[in-house]
């Protein structure tokens, strides 16, 4: 079975020392990368968990509300359940865009410098 992927590079990268790892971890550039990640991921995680728990609590304690028919056999519970899936995919897509635009370039620059490519 043939693939279009090139073979792995045989080029040896310099392995960073413990001191180099520590220096990078304490650098402003790494701090900015960590801040970019945390300021995006943490609020979205908290928001999604709150949204999920709201759905679970409504399902358990507000059966009459969740059973309210909106049209045909579609009720509030069904719409909110589908919204859970939609929200999950939107957050994954949004994070992927954020990572590609803001996190990956910074991480790649740090990695290249650590491996001696830059």
PDB file of C-alpha atoms in Angstrom:
ATOM      1  CA  UNK A   1       0.000   0.000   0.000  1.00  0.00           C
ATOM      2  CA  UNK A   2       1.607   3.248  -1.149  1.00  0.00           C
ATOM      3  CA  UNK A   3       1.148   6.603   0.514  1.00  0.00           C
ATOM      4  CA  UNK A   4       1.950  10.102  -0.618  1.00  0.00           C
ATOM      5  CA  UNK A   5       3.609  11.017   2.662  1.00  0.00           C
ATOM      6  CA  UNK A   6       7.363  11.555   2.507  1.00  0.00           C
ATOM      7  CA  UNK A   7       9.585   9.284   4.578  1.00  0.00           C
ATOM      8  CA  UNK A   8      10.530  10.508   8.041  1.00  0.00           C
ATOM      9  CA  UNK A   9      13.446  12.901   8.157  1.00  0.00           C
ATOM     10  CA  UNK A  10      16.776  11.360   9.120  1.00  0.00           C
ATOM     11  CA  UNK A  11      18.032  14.774  10.174  1.00  0.00           C
ATOM     12  CA  UNK A  12      19.126  14.814  13.804  1.00  0.00           C
ATOM     13  CA  UNK A  13      17.859  17.659  15.948  1.00  0.00           C
ATOM     14  CA  UNK A  14      19.815  18.977  18.883  1.00  0.00           C
ATOM     15  CA  UNK A  15      18.280  17.809  22.142  1.00  0.00           C
ATOM     16  CA  UNK A  16      17.833  20.702  24.579  1.00  0.00           C
ATOM     17  CA  UNK A  17      19.312  20.490  28.049  1.00  0.00           C
ATOM     18  CA  UNK A  18      17.347  20.773  31.274  1.00  0.00           C
ATOM     19  CA  UNK A  19      18.649  24.322  31.704  1.00  0.00           C
ATOM     20  CA  UNK A  20      17.411  25.280  28.227  1.00  0.00           C
ATOM     21  CA  UNK A  21      13.957  23.871  28.982  1.00  0.00           C
ATOM     22  CA  UNK A  22      13.844  25.823  32.229  1.00  0.00           C
ATOM     23  CA  UNK A  23      14.972  29.022  30.497  1.00  0.00           C
ATOM     24  CA  UNK A  24      12.285  28.681  27.824  1.00  0.00           C
ATOM     25  CA  UNK A  25       9.626  27.887  30.413  1.00  0.00           C
ATOM     26  CA  UNK A  26      10.527  31.082  32.288  1.00  0.00           C
ATOM     27  CA  UNK A  27      10.682  33.224  29.128  1.00  0.00           C
ATOM     28  CA  UNK A  28       8.142  35.923  28.304  1.00  0.00           C
ATOM     29  CA  UNK A  29       7.424  34.269  24.945  1.00  0.00           C
ATOM     30  CA  UNK A  30       6.412  30.987  26.602  1.00  0.00           C
ATOM     31  CA  UNK A  31       4.370  32.899  29.174  1.00  0.00           C
ATOM     32  CA  UNK A  32       2.532  34.654  26.348  1.00  0.00           C
ATOM     33  CA  UNK A  33       1.848  31.308  24.645  1.00  0.00           C
ATOM     34  CA  UNK A  34       0.530  29.849  27.887  1.00  0.00           C
ATOM     35  CA  UNK A  35      -1.619  32.961  28.489  1.00  0.00           C
ATOM     36  CA  UNK A  36      -3.058  32.766  24.942  1.00  0.00           C
ATOM     37  CA  UNK A  37      -4.027  29.152  25.508  1.00  0.00           C
ATOM     38  CA  UNK A  38      -5.463  29.613  28.984  1.00  0.00           C
ATOM     39  CA  UNK A  39      -7.400  32.793  28.214  1.00  0.00           C
ATOM     40  CA  UNK A  40      -9.184  30.931  25.425  1.00  0.00           C
ATOM     41  CA  UNK A  41      -9.546  27.381  26.759  1.00  0.00           C
ATOM     42  CA  UNK A  42     -10.469  27.970  30.398  1.00  0.00           C
ATOM     43  CA  UNK A  43     -13.459  30.312  29.890  1.00  0.00           C
ATOM     44  CA  UNK A  44     -14.838  28.106  27.108  1.00  0.00           C
ATOM     45  CA  UNK A  45     -14.439  25.006  29.255  1.00  0.00           C
ATOM     46  CA  UNK A  46     -16.192  26.604  32.223  1.00  0.00           C
ATOM     47  CA  UNK A  47     -18.955  27.925  29.965  1.00  0.00           C
ATOM     48  CA  UNK A  48     -19.511  24.585  28.285  1.00  0.00           C
ATOM     49  CA  UNK A  49     -19.574  22.678  31.574  1.00  0.00           C
ATOM     50  CA  UNK A  50     -22.101  25.175  32.965  1.00  0.00           C
ATOM     51  CA  UNK A  51     -24.231  24.787  29.816  1.00  0.00           C
ATOM     52  CA  UNK A  52     -24.033  20.988  30.082  1.00  0.00           C
ATOM     53  CA  UNK A  53     -24.939  21.009  33.788  1.00  0.00           C
ATOM     54  CA  UNK A  54     -27.867  23.329  33.079  1.00  0.00           C
ATOM     55  CA  UNK A  55     -29.155  20.801  30.540  1.00  0.00           C
ATOM     56  CA  UNK A  56     -28.748  17.917  33.000  1.00  0.00           C
ATOM     57  CA  UNK A  57     -30.410  19.829  35.844  1.00  0.00           C
ATOM     58  CA  UNK A  58     -33.302  20.909  33.623  1.00  0.00           C
ATOM     59  CA  UNK A  59     -33.720  17.309  32.479  1.00  0.00           C
ATOM     60  CA  UNK A  60     -33.874  16.088  36.069  1.00  0.00           C
ATOM     61  CA  UNK A  61     -35.825  18.827  37.795  1.00  0.00           C
ATOM     62  CA  UNK A  62     -37.842  20.651  35.122  1.00  0.00           C
ATOM     63  CA  UNK A  63     -39.555  17.803  33.328  1.00  0.00           C
ATOM     64  CA  UNK A  64     -42.638  19.844  32.494  1.00  0.00           C
ATOM     65  CA  UNK A  65     -40.542  22.571  30.892  1.00  0.00           C
ATOM     66  CA  UNK A  66     -38.344  20.117  28.993  1.00  0.00           C
ATOM     67  CA  UNK A  67     -41.439  18.273  27.778  1.00  0.00           C
ATOM     68  CA  UNK A  68     -42.979  21.410  26.301  1.00  0.00           C
ATOM     69  CA  UNK A  69     -43.731  20.720  22.649  1.00  0.00           C
ATOM     70  CA  UNK A  70     -42.385  23.331  20.269  1.00  0.00           C
ATOM     71  CA  UNK A  71     -43.743  21.902  17.012  1.00  0.00           C
ATOM     72  CA  UNK A  72     -44.885  18.409  16.080  1.00  0.00           C
ATOM     73  CA  UNK A  73     -43.116  15.893  18.291  1.00  0.00           C
ATOM     74  CA  UNK A  74     -40.147  18.215  18.876  1.00  0.00           C
ATOM     75  CA  UNK A  75     -39.879  19.390  22.466  1.00  0.00           C
ATOM     76  CA  UNK A  76     -37.517  21.666  24.425  1.00  0.00           C
ATOM     77  CA  UNK A  77     -35.409  18.715  25.641  1.00  0.00           C
ATOM     78  CA  UNK A  78     -34.753  17.543  22.089  1.00  0.00           C
ATOM     79  CA  UNK A  79     -33.775  21.020  20.889  1.00  0.00           C
ATOM     80  CA  UNK A  80     -31.444  21.575  23.862  1.00  0.00           C
ATOM     81  CA  UNK A  81     -29.949  18.088  23.391  1.00  0.00           C
ATOM     82  CA  UNK A  82     -29.188  18.790  19.743  1.00  0.00           C
ATOM     83  CA  UNK A  83     -27.780  22.174  20.791  1.00  0.00           C
ATOM     84  CA  UNK A  84     -25.304  20.305  23.032  1.00  0.00           C
ATOM     85  CA  UNK A  85     -23.881  18.521  19.973  1.00  0.00           C
ATOM     86  CA  UNK A  86     -23.834  21.695  17.915  1.00  0.00           C
ATOM     87  CA  UNK A  87     -22.079  23.576  20.717  1.00  0.00           C
ATOM     88  CA  UNK A  88     -19.439  20.843  20.994  1.00  0.00           C
ATOM     89  CA  UNK A  89     -18.600  21.001  17.293  1.00  0.00           C
ATOM     90  CA  UNK A  90     -18.604  24.816  17.220  1.00  0.00           C
ATOM     91  CA  UNK A  91     -16.207  24.976  20.164  1.00  0.00           C
ATOM     92  CA  UNK A  92     -13.895  22.382  18.558  1.00  0.00           C
ATOM     93  CA  UNK A  93     -13.907  24.316  15.268  1.00  0.00           C
ATOM     94  CA  UNK A  94     -13.349  27.637  17.064  1.00  0.00           C
ATOM     95  CA  UNK A  95     -10.462  26.203  19.116  1.00  0.00           C
ATOM     96  CA  UNK A  96      -8.876  24.747  15.995  1.00  0.00           C
ATOM     97  CA  UNK A  97      -8.938  28.172  14.324  1.00  0.00           C
ATOM     98  CA  UNK A  98      -7.594  29.857  17.458  1.00  0.00           C
ATOM     99  CA  UNK A  99      -4.777  27.321  17.769  1.00  0.00           C
ATOM    100  CA  UNK A 100      -3.796  27.588  14.106  1.00  0.00           C
ATOM    101  CA  UNK A 101      -3.737  31.387  14.197  1.00  0.00           C
ATOM    102  CA  UNK A 102      -2.390  32.120  17.689  1.00  0.00           C
ATOM    103  CA  UNK A 103      -0.846  29.072  19.340  1.00  0.00           C
ATOM    104  CA  UNK A 104       0.806  26.977  16.637  1.00  0.00           C
ATOM    105  CA  UNK A 105       3.069  29.716  15.196  1.00  0.00           C
ATOM    106  CA  UNK A 106       4.349  30.664  18.664  1.00  0.00           C
ATOM    107  CA  UNK A 107       4.864  27.028  19.654  1.00  0.00           C
ATOM    108  CA  UNK A 108       6.641  26.259  16.376  1.00  0.00           C
ATOM    109  CA  UNK A 109       8.995  29.221  16.854  1.00  0.00           C
ATOM    110  CA  UNK A 110       9.880  28.038  20.356  1.00  0.00           C
ATOM    111  CA  UNK A 111      10.328  24.452  19.153  1.00  0.00           C
ATOM    112  CA  UNK A 112      12.554  25.490  16.260  1.00  0.00           C
ATOM    113  CA  UNK A 113      14.732  27.581  18.515  1.00  0.00           C
ATOM    114  CA  UNK A 114      14.992  24.760  21.051  1.00  0.00           C
ATOM    115  CA  UNK A 115      15.998  22.253  18.380  1.00  0.00           C
ATOM    116  CA  UNK A 116      18.546  24.621  16.886  1.00  0.00           C
ATOM    117  CA  UNK A 117      16.776  25.149  13.562  1.00  0.00           C
ATOM    118  CA  UNK A 118      16.404  28.914  13.990  1.00  0.00           C
TER     119      UNK A 118
END
